[in-house]
mmCIF file of C-alpha atoms in Angstrom:
data_model
loop_
_atom_site.group_PDB
_atom_site.id
_atom_site.type_symbol
_atom_site.label_atom_id
_atom_site.label_comp_id
_atom_site.label_asym_id
_atom_site.label_seq_id
_atom_site.Cartn_x
_atom_site.Cartn_y
_atom_site.Cartn_z
ATOM 1 C CA MET F 1 -53.647 30.874 -7.700
ATOM 2 C CA GLU F 2 -56.428 32.224 -9.965
ATOM 3 C CA LEU F 3 -56.114 34.622 -12.879
ATOM 4 C CA ASP F 4 -59.382 36.212 -14.060
ATOM 5 C CA ILE F 5 -59.337 36.940 -17.803
ATOM 6 C CA ARG F 6 -60.987 40.322 -17.110
ATOM 7 C CA ALA F 7 -57.799 41.423 -15.389
ATOM 8 C CA PHE F 8 -56.087 41.000 -18.770
ATOM 9 C CA GLY F 9 -58.638 43.132 -20.583
ATOM 10 C CA ALA F 10 -61.259 40.576 -21.622
ATOM 11 C CA ILE F 11 -64.782 42.007 -22.025
ATOM 12 C CA GLY F 12 -67.736 39.656 -21.717
ATOM 13 C CA ASP F 13 -70.228 41.465 -23.938
ATOM 14 C CA GLY F 14 -70.442 38.784 -26.663
ATOM 15 C CA ARG F 15 -69.146 41.239 -29.293
ATOM 16 C CA THR F 16 -65.597 42.256 -28.384
ATOM 17 C CA LEU F 17 -62.937 39.907 -29.751
ATOM 18 C CA ASN F 18 -60.899 38.776 -26.731
ATOM 19 C CA THR F 19 -58.370 36.380 -28.270
ATOM 20 C CA LEU F 20 -55.269 38.316 -27.250
ATOM 21 C CA ALA F 21 -56.496 39.052 -23.710
ATOM 22 C CA ILE F 22 -57.473 35.456 -22.962
ATOM 23 C CA GLN F 23 -54.283 34.054 -24.477
ATOM 24 C CA ALA F 24 -52.270 36.484 -22.344
ATOM 25 C CA ALA F 25 -53.978 35.105 -19.244
ATOM 26 C CA ILE F 26 -53.202 31.545 -20.347
ATOM 27 C CA ASP F 27 -49.562 32.372 -21.019
ATOM 28 C CA GLU F 28 -49.163 34.051 -17.627
ATOM 29 C CA ALA F 29 -50.904 31.154 -15.828
ATOM 30 C CA ALA F 30 -48.424 28.719 -17.328
ATOM 31 C CA THR F 31 -45.559 30.565 -15.603
ATOM 32 C CA GLN F 32 -47.280 30.460 -12.208
ATOM 33 C CA GLN F 33 -49.017 27.052 -12.142
ATOM 34 C CA ALA F 34 -52.259 29.044 -11.984
ATOM 35 C CA VAL F 35 -55.920 28.572 -12.933
ATOM 36 C CA VAL F 36 -57.340 30.810 -15.655
ATOM 37 C CA VAL F 37 -60.889 31.775 -14.630
ATOM 38 C CA VAL F 38 -63.690 32.700 -17.027
ATOM 39 C CA ALA F 39 -66.661 34.136 -15.128
ATOM 40 C CA ASP F 40 -69.863 36.101 -15.714
ATOM 41 C CA GLY F 41 -70.202 36.944 -19.356
ATOM 42 C CA ILE F 42 -69.965 35.895 -22.987
ATOM 43 C CA TYR F 43 -66.399 36.181 -24.241
ATOM 44 C CA LEU F 44 -65.946 36.127 -28.002
ATOM 45 C CA SER F 45 -62.594 34.723 -29.083
ATOM 46 C CA GLY F 46 -60.621 33.090 -31.845
ATOM 47 C CA ALA F 47 -58.335 30.092 -31.375
ATOM 48 C CA LEU F 48 -56.807 29.654 -27.910
ATOM 49 C CA PHE F 49 -53.827 27.476 -26.973
ATOM 50 C CA LEU F 50 -53.542 25.898 -23.544
ATOM 51 C CA LYS F 51 -50.071 25.702 -21.986
ATOM 52 C CA GLN F 52 -48.236 23.310 -19.714
ATOM 53 C CA GLY F 53 -48.604 24.058 -16.009
ATOM 54 C CA MET F 54 -52.011 25.756 -16.058
ATOM 55 C CA ALA F 55 -55.697 24.894 -15.713
ATOM 56 C CA LEU F 56 -58.835 26.475 -17.149
ATOM 57 C CA GLU F 57 -62.080 26.982 -15.218
ATOM 58 C CA ILE F 58 -65.208 28.227 -17.003
ATOM 59 C CA ARG F 59 -67.691 29.081 -14.291
ATOM 60 C CA LYS F 60 -71.461 28.884 -14.291
ATOM 61 C CA GLY F 61 -72.891 31.837 -16.189
ATOM 62 C CA ALA F 62 -69.778 32.182 -18.369
ATOM 63 C CA THR F 63 -69.408 31.305 -22.052
ATOM 64 C CA LEU F 64 -66.373 31.191 -24.277
ATOM 65 C CA LEU F 65 -67.893 31.921 -27.696
ATOM 66 C CA GLY F 66 -66.040 31.034 -30.864
ATOM 67 C CA SER F 67 -65.541 33.656 -33.532
ATOM 68 C CA PRO F 68 -67.660 33.145 -36.671
ATOM 69 C CA ASN F 69 -64.708 34.395 -38.743
ATOM 70 C CA LEU F 70 -62.476 31.635 -40.145
ATOM 71 C CA ALA F 71 -59.549 34.079 -40.179
ATOM 72 C CA ASP F 72 -59.478 33.877 -36.362
ATOM 73 C CA TYR F 73 -58.377 30.219 -36.524
ATOM 74 C CA PRO F 74 -54.844 29.636 -37.878
ATOM 75 C CA ILE F 75 -54.712 27.157 -40.741
ATOM 76 C CA GLN F 76 -51.858 24.672 -40.480
ATOM 77 C CA GLN F 77 -50.906 21.011 -40.718
ATOM 78 C CA THR F 78 -53.171 19.103 -38.364
ATOM 79 C CA ARG F 79 -55.053 15.828 -38.106
ATOM 80 C CA PHE F 80 -58.257 15.758 -40.105
ATOM 81 C CA GLU F 81 -60.413 12.710 -40.902
ATOM 82 C CA GLY F 82 -57.648 10.199 -40.352
ATOM 83 C CA ARG F 83 -54.780 11.985 -42.110
ATOM 84 C CA LEU F 84 -52.562 15.029 -41.736
ATOM 85 C CA CYS F 85 -53.630 17.918 -43.914
ATOM 86 C CA THR F 86 -54.018 21.689 -43.957
ATOM 87 C CA TRP F 87 -57.002 22.578 -41.791
ATOM 88 C CA PRO F 88 -57.975 25.146 -39.146
ATOM 89 C CA VAL F 89 -56.869 24.554 -35.573
ATOM 90 C CA GLY F 90 -59.579 24.213 -32.958
ATOM 91 C CA PHE F 91 -61.189 26.887 -30.833
ATOM 92 C CA LEU F 92 -59.546 25.471 -27.682
ATOM 93 C CA ASN F 93 -56.267 23.627 -28.363
ATOM 94 C CA GLY F 94 -53.894 21.572 -26.268
ATOM 95 C CA MET F 95 -50.714 20.173 -27.838
ATOM 96 C CA HIS F 96 -47.858 18.253 -26.195
ATOM 97 C CA LEU F 97 -49.317 18.756 -22.714
ATOM 98 C CA SER F 98 -49.616 16.652 -19.580
ATOM 99 C CA ASP F 99 -51.617 17.008 -16.366
ATOM 100 C CA VAL F 100 -53.877 19.804 -17.597
ATOM 101 C CA LYS F 101 -57.447 20.239 -16.348
ATOM 102 C CA VAL F 102 -60.309 22.058 -18.090
ATOM 103 C CA TYR F 103 -63.444 22.212 -15.959
ATOM 104 C CA GLY F 104 -66.392 24.164 -14.594
ATOM 105 C CA GLU F 105 -70.133 24.589 -15.072
ATOM 106 C CA GLY F 106 -69.849 27.054 -17.948
ATOM 107 C CA THR F 107 -70.051 26.715 -21.722
ATOM 108 C CA LEU F 108 -67.788 26.424 -24.732
ATOM 109 C CA ASP F 109 -69.879 27.520 -27.723
ATOM 110 C CA GLY F 110 -68.479 27.106 -31.233
ATOM 111 C CA ASN F 111 -70.903 29.608 -32.788
ATOM 112 C CA GLY F 112 -71.214 27.181 -35.670
ATOM 113 C CA PHE F 113 -74.320 28.419 -37.496
ATOM 114 C CA PRO F 114 -72.552 30.355 -40.307
ATOM 115 C CA PHE F 115 -70.191 27.439 -40.929
ATOM 116 C CA TRP F 116 -73.064 24.922 -41.092
ATOM 117 C CA GLU F 117 -75.014 27.127 -43.443
ATOM 118 C CA GLN F 118 -72.019 27.490 -45.753
ATOM 119 C CA PHE F 119 -71.476 23.708 -45.733
ATOM 120 C CA TRP F 120 -75.073 22.777 -46.586
ATOM 121 C CA ASP F 121 -75.297 25.412 -49.318
ATOM 122 C CA ALA F 122 -72.097 24.137 -50.926
ATOM 123 C CA ARG F 123 -73.193 20.510 -50.641
ATOM 124 C CA GLN F 124 -76.551 21.242 -52.224
ATOM 125 C CA ALA F 125 -74.915 23.159 -55.065
ATOM 126 C CA ALA F 126 -72.561 20.228 -55.708
ATOM 127 C CA ILE F 127 -75.463 17.777 -55.754
ATOM 128 C CA ALA F 128 -77.420 19.985 -58.144
ATOM 129 C CA SER F 129 -74.491 20.185 -60.566
ATOM 130 C CA ASN F 130 -73.325 16.586 -59.995
ATOM 131 C CA ALA F 131 -69.951 17.941 -58.872
ATOM 132 C CA ALA F 132 -67.437 16.376 -56.495
ATOM 133 C CA PHE F 133 -67.683 17.544 -52.893
ATOM 134 C CA SER F 134 -65.994 16.499 -49.641
ATOM 135 C CA ASN F 135 -65.822 17.711 -46.069
ATOM 136 C CA ARG F 136 -62.442 19.265 -46.854
ATOM 137 C CA ASP F 137 -64.050 21.727 -49.263
ATOM 138 C CA ILE F 138 -65.548 23.841 -46.465
ATOM 139 C CA MET F 139 -63.053 24.578 -43.707
ATOM 140 C CA ARG F 140 -64.562 24.604 -40.232
ATOM 141 C CA PRO F 141 -62.791 24.747 -36.843
ATOM 142 C CA ARG F 142 -63.226 22.043 -34.247
ATOM 143 C CA LEU F 143 -64.365 23.144 -30.802
ATOM 144 C CA CYS F 144 -61.595 21.387 -28.828
ATOM 145 C CA TYR F 145 -58.475 19.665 -30.144
ATOM 146 C CA PHE F 146 -55.869 17.802 -28.069
ATOM 147 C CA GLU F 147 -52.787 16.302 -29.732
ATOM 148 C CA ASP F 148 -49.972 14.305 -28.134
ATOM 149 C CA CYS F 149 -51.274 14.855 -24.611
ATOM 150 C CA ASP F 150 -51.182 12.735 -21.456
ATOM 151 C CA ARG F 151 -53.339 12.838 -18.331
ATOM 152 C CA ILE F 152 -55.844 15.441 -19.486
ATOM 153 C CA HIS F 153 -58.984 15.924 -17.372
ATOM 154 C CA LEU F 154 -62.171 17.494 -18.781
ATOM 155 C CA GLU F 155 -65.150 17.877 -16.455
ATOM 156 C CA GLY F 156 -68.500 19.566 -16.020
ATOM 157 C CA LEU F 157 -68.667 21.820 -19.059
ATOM 158 C CA THR F 158 -71.246 22.221 -21.798
ATOM 159 C CA LEU F 159 -69.807 21.975 -25.310
ATOM 160 C CA GLN F 160 -72.201 23.148 -27.983
ATOM 161 C CA ASN F 161 -72.665 24.425 -31.519
ATOM 162 C CA SER F 162 -69.271 23.385 -32.787
ATOM 163 C CA ALA F 163 -68.572 24.312 -36.404
ATOM 164 C CA PHE F 164 -67.047 20.841 -36.876
ATOM 165 C CA TRP F 165 -66.209 18.063 -34.391
ATOM 166 C CA ASN F 166 -66.714 19.020 -30.730
ATOM 167 C CA LEU F 167 -63.835 17.252 -28.954
ATOM 168 C CA HIS F 168 -61.056 15.646 -30.987
ATOM 169 C CA LEU F 169 -58.376 13.646 -29.173
ATOM 170 C CA TYR F 170 -55.376 12.584 -31.252
ATOM 171 C CA LEU F 171 -52.302 10.591 -30.190
ATOM 172 C CA SER F 172 -53.251 11.157 -26.559
ATOM 173 C CA HIS F 173 -53.335 8.848 -23.579
ATOM 174 C CA ASN F 174 -54.833 8.572 -20.096
ATOM 175 C CA ILE F 175 -57.700 10.965 -20.735
ATOM 176 C CA THR F 176 -60.591 11.471 -18.284
ATOM 177 C CA ILE F 177 -63.843 12.987 -19.552
ATOM 178 C CA LYS F 178 -66.512 13.405 -16.900
ATOM 179 C CA ALA F 179 -69.977 14.982 -16.741
ATOM 180 C CA LEU F 180 -69.760 16.909 -20.002
ATOM 181 C CA THR F 181 -72.886 17.926 -21.918
ATOM 182 C CA ILE F 182 -72.239 17.954 -25.668
ATOM 183 C CA GLN F 183 -75.005 19.165 -27.946
ATOM 184 C CA ALA F 184 -75.662 20.396 -31.484
ATOM 185 C CA PRO F 185 -78.943 20.873 -33.379
ATOM 186 C CA HIS F 186 -80.338 18.208 -35.714
ATOM 187 C CA GLU F 187 -83.310 20.312 -36.815
ATOM 188 C CA GLY F 188 -83.464 23.592 -38.713
ATOM 189 C CA VAL F 189 -79.947 24.322 -39.950
ATOM 190 C CA ARG F 190 -78.349 21.040 -38.926
ATOM 191 C CA ALA F 191 -74.922 20.967 -37.300
ATOM 192 C CA ALA F 192 -72.894 19.314 -40.056
ATOM 193 C CA SER F 193 -70.097 16.975 -38.907
ATOM 194 C CA SER F 194 -70.878 17.595 -35.236
ATOM 195 C CA ASP F 195 -69.332 14.440 -33.703
ATOM 196 C CA ALA F 196 -69.357 14.805 -29.931
ATOM 197 C CA ILE F 197 -66.084 13.041 -29.052
ATOM 198 C CA ASP F 198 -63.557 11.688 -31.572
ATOM 199 C CA ILE F 199 -60.930 9.347 -30.129
ATOM 200 C CA ASP F 200 -58.185 9.077 -32.731
ATOM 201 C CA ALA F 201 -55.149 6.791 -32.256
ATOM 202 C CA CYS F 202 -55.458 7.151 -28.459
ATOM 203 C CA SER F 203 -55.330 4.806 -25.480
ATOM 204 C CA ASN F 204 -56.786 4.668 -21.982
ATOM 205 C CA VAL F 205 -59.730 7.034 -22.373
ATOM 206 C CA THR F 206 -62.569 7.024 -19.824
ATOM 207 C CA ILE F 207 -65.858 8.824 -20.537
ATOM 208 C CA SER F 208 -68.390 8.857 -17.710
ATOM 209 C CA ASP F 209 -71.626 10.570 -16.695
ATOM 210 C CA CYS F 210 -71.845 12.611 -19.905
ATOM 211 C CA THR F 211 -74.896 13.676 -21.915
ATOM 212 C CA PHE F 212 -74.917 13.728 -25.712
ATOM 213 C CA SER F 213 -77.214 15.025 -28.457
ATOM 214 C CA THR F 214 -75.701 15.855 -31.853
ATOM 215 C CA ASP F 215 -76.346 15.611 -35.581
ATOM 216 C CA ASP F 216 -73.531 13.087 -36.030
ATOM 217 C CA ASP F 217 -71.842 10.320 -34.079
ATOM 218 C CA CYS F 218 -71.716 10.670 -30.296
ATOM 219 C CA VAL F 219 -68.563 8.786 -29.326
ATOM 220 C CA CYS F 220 -66.560 8.125 -32.466
ATOM 221 C CA ILE F 221 -63.501 5.875 -32.417
ATOM 222 C CA LYS F 222 -61.007 6.682 -35.152
ATOM 223 C CA GLY F 223 -57.432 5.933 -36.147
ATOM 224 C CA GLY F 224 -56.667 6.528 -39.801
ATOM 225 C CA LYS F 225 -57.889 5.628 -43.280
ATOM 226 C CA GLY F 226 -56.371 4.421 -46.527
ATOM 227 C CA PRO F 227 -54.432 1.298 -47.581
ATOM 228 C CA GLN F 228 -51.498 1.997 -45.196
ATOM 229 C CA ALA F 229 -53.524 3.231 -42.219
ATOM 230 C CA HIS F 230 -53.019 0.056 -40.150
ATOM 231 C CA ARG F 231 -49.246 0.364 -40.569
ATOM 232 C CA ILE F 232 -48.701 4.071 -39.937
ATOM 233 C CA ASN F 233 -51.247 4.775 -37.158
ATOM 234 C CA LEU F 234 -51.213 3.683 -33.546
ATOM 235 C CA PRO F 235 -54.210 1.540 -32.535
ATOM 236 C CA THR F 236 -57.049 3.068 -30.580
ATOM 237 C CA GLU F 237 -57.470 0.931 -27.478
ATOM 238 C CA ASN F 238 -58.677 0.683 -23.899
ATOM 239 C CA ILE F 239 -61.755 2.896 -24.081
ATOM 240 C CA VAL F 240 -64.477 2.923 -21.396
ATOM 241 C CA VAL F 241 -67.842 4.685 -21.753
ATOM 242 C CA GLU F 242 -70.127 4.379 -18.735
ATOM 243 C CA ARG F 243 -73.195 5.907 -17.084
ATOM 244 C CA CYS F 244 -73.836 8.251 -20.017
ATOM 245 C CA ARG F 245 -77.109 9.478 -21.546
ATOM 246 C CA PHE F 246 -77.501 9.683 -25.300
ATOM 247 C CA GLY F 247 -80.178 11.599 -27.173
ATOM 248 C CA PHE F 248 -80.359 12.123 -30.925
ATOM 249 C CA GLY F 249 -77.298 11.020 -32.851
ATOM 250 C CA HIS F 250 -76.053 8.901 -35.719
ATOM 251 C CA GLY F 251 -74.305 6.401 -33.469
ATOM 252 C CA VAL F 252 -73.969 5.935 -29.714
ATOM 253 C CA ILE F 253 -70.553 4.371 -30.270
ATOM 254 C CA THR F 254 -69.205 4.475 -33.811
ATOM 255 C CA LEU F 255 -66.068 2.733 -35.044
ATOM 256 C CA GLY F 256 -64.944 4.518 -38.222
ATOM 257 C CA SER F 257 -65.216 5.889 -40.735
ATOM 258 C CA GLU F 258 -61.499 6.516 -40.249
ATOM 259 C CA ALA F 259 -60.422 3.644 -38.012
ATOM 260 C CA ALA F 260 -57.939 0.859 -38.743
ATOM 261 C CA LEU F 261 -57.062 -0.968 -35.501
ATOM 262 C CA VAL F 262 -59.401 -0.747 -32.494
ATOM 263 C CA SER F 263 -59.402 -2.989 -29.425
ATOM 264 C CA ASN F 264 -60.742 -3.214 -25.879
ATOM 265 C CA VAL F 265 -63.802 -0.977 -25.872
ATOM 266 C CA VAL F 266 -66.341 -1.206 -23.017
ATOM 267 C CA VAL F 267 -69.721 0.549 -23.064
ATOM 268 C CA ARG F 268 -71.873 -0.073 -20.012
ATOM 269 C CA ASN F 269 -74.803 1.167 -17.964
ATOM 270 C CA CYS F 270 -75.965 3.828 -20.406
ATOM 271 C CA VAL F 271 -79.364 5.198 -21.456
ATOM 272 C CA VAL F 272 -80.333 6.051 -25.047
ATOM 273 C CA GLU F 273 -83.430 8.176 -25.645
ATOM 274 C CA GLY F 274 -84.375 9.201 -29.178
ATOM 275 C CA GLU F 275 -83.146 8.247 -32.617
ATOM 276 C CA ASN F 276 -79.670 6.758 -32.396
ATOM 277 C CA SER F 277 -77.942 3.465 -33.226
ATOM 278 C CA LEU F 278 -76.209 1.611 -30.422
ATOM 279 C CA VAL F 279 -73.479 -0.311 -32.281
ATOM 280 C CA ARG F 280 -72.263 1.462 -35.411
ATOM 281 C CA CYS F 281 -69.304 0.259 -37.485
ATOM 282 C CA LYS F 282 -68.392 1.969 -40.757
ATOM 283 C CA PHE F 283 -66.443 -0.484 -42.889
ATOM 284 C CA ARG F 284 -64.684 1.014 -45.886
ATOM 285 C CA SER F 285 -63.108 -0.872 -48.762
ATOM 286 C CA ASP F 286 -60.006 1.355 -48.928
ATOM 287 C CA THR F 287 -58.797 0.519 -45.390
ATOM 288 C CA TYR F 288 -57.793 -2.681 -43.622
ATOM 289 C CA GLN F 289 -59.833 -2.598 -40.407
ATOM 290 C CA ARG F 290 -59.736 -4.866 -37.376
ATOM 291 C CA PHE F 291 -62.072 -4.115 -34.476
ATOM 292 C CA GLU F 292 -61.806 -6.549 -31.583
ATOM 293 C CA ASN F 293 -62.832 -7.094 -27.967
ATOM 294 C CA ILE F 294 -65.849 -4.794 -27.919
ATOM 295 C CA LEU F 295 -68.414 -5.040 -25.086
ATOM 296 C CA PHE F 296 -71.824 -3.367 -24.744
ATOM 297 C CA GLU F 297 -73.788 -4.225 -21.604
ATOM 298 C CA GLY F 298 -76.536 -2.871 -19.391
ATOM 299 C CA ILE F 299 -78.031 -0.507 -21.995
ATOM 300 C CA THR F 300 -81.596 0.848 -22.078
ATOM 301 C CA MET F 301 -82.894 2.299 -25.355
ATOM 302 C CA GLN F 302 -86.186 3.988 -26.155
ATOM 303 C CA GLY F 303 -87.717 6.009 -28.928
ATOM 304 C CA GLY F 304 -86.208 5.167 -32.287
ATOM 305 C CA GLY F 305 -83.065 4.203 -34.088
ATOM 306 C CA TRP F 306 -81.411 0.853 -34.670
ATOM 307 C CA LEU F 307 -79.668 -1.605 -32.389
ATOM 308 C CA PHE F 308 -76.973 -2.362 -34.996
ATOM 309 C CA ASP F 309 -75.622 -0.331 -37.895
ATOM 310 C CA VAL F 310 -72.712 -2.482 -39.083
ATOM 311 C CA ARG F 311 -72.420 -1.935 -42.824
ATOM 312 C CA PRO F 312 -70.200 -0.796 -45.662
ATOM 313 C CA TRP F 313 -69.516 2.933 -45.417
ATOM 314 C CA VAL F 314 -70.024 5.237 -48.363
ATOM 315 C CA SER F 315 -70.559 8.984 -48.075
ATOM 316 C CA ARG F 316 -70.772 11.643 -50.718
ATOM 317 C CA GLN F 317 -68.536 13.847 -48.537
ATOM 318 C CA ASP F 318 -65.721 11.305 -48.086
ATOM 319 C CA GLU F 319 -62.590 10.479 -50.062
ATOM 320 C CA ILE F 320 -62.139 7.019 -51.595
ATOM 321 C CA LEU F 321 -58.488 5.964 -51.354
ATOM 322 C CA GLY F 322 -58.611 2.406 -52.704
ATOM 323 C CA GLU F 323 -60.772 -0.715 -52.739
ATOM 324 C CA GLY F 324 -60.983 -4.395 -51.918
ATOM 325 C CA LEU F 325 -59.247 -4.413 -48.513
ATOM 326 C CA PRO F 326 -60.580 -6.929 -45.955
ATOM 327 C CA SER F 327 -61.877 -6.107 -42.483
ATOM 328 C CA CYS F 328 -62.696 -8.071 -39.340
ATOM 329 C CA LEU F 329 -65.043 -7.554 -36.389
ATOM 330 C CA SER F 330 -63.962 -9.954 -33.652
ATOM 331 C CA ASN F 331 -65.210 -10.723 -30.146
ATOM 332 C CA LEU F 332 -68.139 -8.318 -30.083
ATOM 333 C CA VAL F 333 -70.399 -8.986 -27.095
ATOM 334 C CA VAL F 334 -73.749 -7.205 -26.734
ATOM 335 C CA ARG F 335 -75.698 -8.257 -23.642
ATOM 336 C CA ASN F 336 -78.353 -7.173 -21.187
ATOM 337 C CA ILE F 337 -80.023 -4.735 -23.580
ATOM 338 C CA ASN F 338 -83.619 -3.496 -23.323
ATOM 339 C CA ALA F 339 -84.684 -1.582 -26.453
ATOM 340 C CA ILE F 340 -88.296 -0.417 -26.854
ATOM 341 C CA ASP F 341 -90.195 1.637 -29.439
ATOM 342 C CA MET F 342 -87.417 1.229 -32.006
ATOM 343 C CA GLN F 343 -87.318 1.573 -35.800
ATOM 344 C CA SER F 344 -85.362 -1.626 -36.494
ATOM 345 C CA PRO F 345 -82.921 -4.138 -34.996
ATOM 346 C CA GLY F 346 -80.778 -2.950 -37.892
ATOM 347 C CA VAL F 347 -77.938 -4.470 -39.894
ATOM 348 C CA LEU F 348 -75.151 -6.675 -38.538
ATOM 349 C CA GLY F 349 -72.731 -7.213 -41.398
ATOM 350 C CA LYS F 350 -75.265 -7.924 -44.124
ATOM 351 C CA GLY F 351 -73.869 -6.885 -47.490
ATOM 352 C CA CYS F 352 -70.248 -6.537 -46.293
ATOM 353 C CA SER F 353 -68.532 -8.895 -48.721
ATOM 354 C CA ASP F 354 -65.025 -8.086 -47.423
ATOM 355 C CA LEU F 355 -65.958 -8.308 -43.720
ATOM 356 C CA LEU F 356 -65.223 -11.293 -41.480
ATOM 357 C CA LEU F 357 -67.385 -11.594 -38.354
ATOM 358 C CA GLU F 358 -65.935 -13.865 -35.686
ATOM 359 C CA GLY F 359 -66.947 -14.535 -32.101
ATOM 360 C CA ILE F 360 -70.056 -12.315 -32.121
ATOM 361 C CA ARG F 361 -72.309 -12.950 -29.095
ATOM 362 C CA LEU F 362 -75.727 -11.434 -28.516
ATOM 363 C CA GLU F 363 -77.117 -12.249 -25.061
ATOM 364 C CA GLN F 364 -80.199 -11.294 -23.048
ATOM 365 C CA ILE F 365 -81.591 -8.757 -25.498
ATOM 366 C CA VAL F 366 -85.233 -7.681 -25.581
ATOM 367 C CA PHE F 367 -86.154 -5.567 -28.602
ATOM 368 C CA THR F 368 -89.602 -4.181 -29.441
ATOM 369 C CA SER F 369 -90.545 -2.170 -32.509
ATOM 370 C CA LYS F 370 -92.252 1.179 -32.485
ATOM 371 C CA VAL F 371 -95.871 1.123 -33.636
ATOM 372 C CA GLY F 372 -95.784 1.912 -37.334
ATOM 373 C CA ALA F 373 -92.013 1.444 -37.559
ATOM 374 C CA THR F 374 -90.638 1.855 -41.077
ATOM 375 C CA GLY F 375 -86.958 1.099 -40.442
ATOM 376 C CA ARG F 376 -86.027 4.518 -41.829
ATOM 377 C CA LEU F 377 -84.041 7.050 -39.821
ATOM 378 C CA ILE F 378 -85.246 10.640 -39.900
ATOM 379 C CA ARG F 379 -81.673 11.898 -40.290
ATOM 380 C CA ALA F 380 -81.664 10.409 -43.812
ATOM 381 C CA ASP F 381 -81.992 12.453 -46.963
ATOM 382 C CA GLU F 382 -82.611 11.355 -50.544
ATOM 383 C CA VAL F 383 -78.893 11.382 -51.325
ATOM 384 C CA GLU F 384 -77.827 9.228 -48.383
ATOM 385 C CA LYS F 385 -80.767 7.099 -47.328
ATOM 386 C CA GLN F 386 -80.656 5.311 -43.987
ATOM 387 C CA GLU F 387 -83.215 2.526 -44.036
ATOM 388 C CA THR F 388 -83.622 -1.194 -43.458
ATOM 389 C CA LEU F 389 -86.475 -3.554 -42.676
ATOM 390 C CA PRO F 390 -88.357 -3.058 -39.398
ATOM 391 C CA GLY F 391 -88.567 -5.964 -36.973
ATOM 392 C CA ILE F 392 -85.763 -7.930 -38.653
ATOM 393 C CA LEU F 393 -82.056 -8.121 -37.853
ATOM 394 C CA ALA F 394 -80.234 -8.317 -41.194
ATOM 395 C CA TYR F 395 -77.190 -10.594 -41.005
ATOM 396 C CA GLU F 396 -75.495 -13.347 -42.984
ATOM 397 C CA THR F 397 -76.785 -16.678 -41.700
ATOM 398 C CA ASN F 398 -73.350 -18.293 -42.052
ATOM 399 C CA ALA F 399 -71.656 -15.627 -39.945
ATOM 400 C CA ASP F 400 -70.155 -16.561 -36.558
ATOM 401 C CA ILE F 401 -72.964 -15.035 -34.480
ATOM 402 C CA ARG F 402 -74.288 -16.718 -31.342
ATOM 403 C CA PHE F 403 -77.703 -15.736 -29.960
ATOM 404 C CA VAL F 404 -78.590 -16.389 -26.299
ATOM 405 C CA GLU F 405 -82.044 -15.300 -25.112
ATOM 406 C CA VAL F 406 -82.561 -12.690 -27.797
ATOM 407 C CA LEU F 407 -86.156 -11.607 -28.428
ATOM 408 C CA ILE F 408 -87.230 -9.365 -31.296
ATOM 409 C CA ASP F 409 -90.892 -8.401 -30.990
ATOM 410 C CA GLY F 410 -91.383 -11.470 -28.811
ATOM 411 C CA VAL F 411 -89.765 -13.900 -31.263
ATOM 412 C CA LYS F 412 -86.722 -15.819 -30.115
ATOM 413 C CA GLN F 413 -83.768 -15.410 -32.453
ATOM 414 C CA GLY F 414 -80.950 -17.577 -33.669
ATOM 415 C CA ASN F 415 -79.329 -20.682 -32.342
ATOM 416 C CA VAL F 416 -79.924 -20.866 -28.556
#
């Protein structure tokens, strides 16, 4: 059974606020095991809450457009950057649900421009006055937020212009994400904190056939921060990313900056075009972190970025909750990689005094530098520079790293 939101009074003119009408359709669908249909138009709305027993279809030519008014997103206790705090809910929310599907060829648009502009203005003012500033200082709604859910299926949609993270999964399991396009601008007014997918204390997540281009991390694996994070958070485990295309971003797959225990991650048969870093790990001194059993294979990269960005993590926008805690990256395998026209092979643990690398294997990798490569990423600014040497993989020579048929600009690397 289908329920068209227009039958509940929704008007797709891009100006009328339709929160109550769309939520009424969702609530009614939950009583009838029905599909809520969004078709033909631009429907402005505040926060919406999916219900058990319904599905949501956004058809081609239809857009759910987020309100630019923060007051249209309830502020409550929710998960934010690895901890519970007071923060706006998302535009589209699912909590304590199972067997819910959100799909179609339409668009979820976060209408993030005014939020980004407010963030960058506040950050610049803080820098100018040497004042403290963190992401929490400017509240911004996520585009989609799922908490304590099981067997959720997301397919086909375009997610764009989120005011904050695009798709945040927390304490959820058995999630299927297929053929999404997730995008946010990295030029002009940049989309601050526009992670594409954040997987936070979740298990059994499969991401396939998706396309990404954002001004932050593409697939970000999280799970808590602070000295007790590894004790009070569930691990994030059993993640598969396959057959995806990645454009501009800060990391193809990023572990951190709020991640304690991560295991069993597979990334395979993907294409990366444009500035991005394939393997990104953000190690922070205030959190015990153990990342293990991570596989990257069958990856083609072209047009900028780094192969590795495995370094200590410090950001002007982040909280520091302690120091001196050890971390470990174990059983990382990166194989069958062809990377051409790149800025740098990057950094693999160099400078991480509290990081143990064990069982790292690099196999069948061909890397060639871009003509005139500087090793600097264009996403950098003078406050947070992102640069390393071109043509050189920076690592500690006594680290447990095994090289097998690894060529950097035609030069064989390492020990085999």
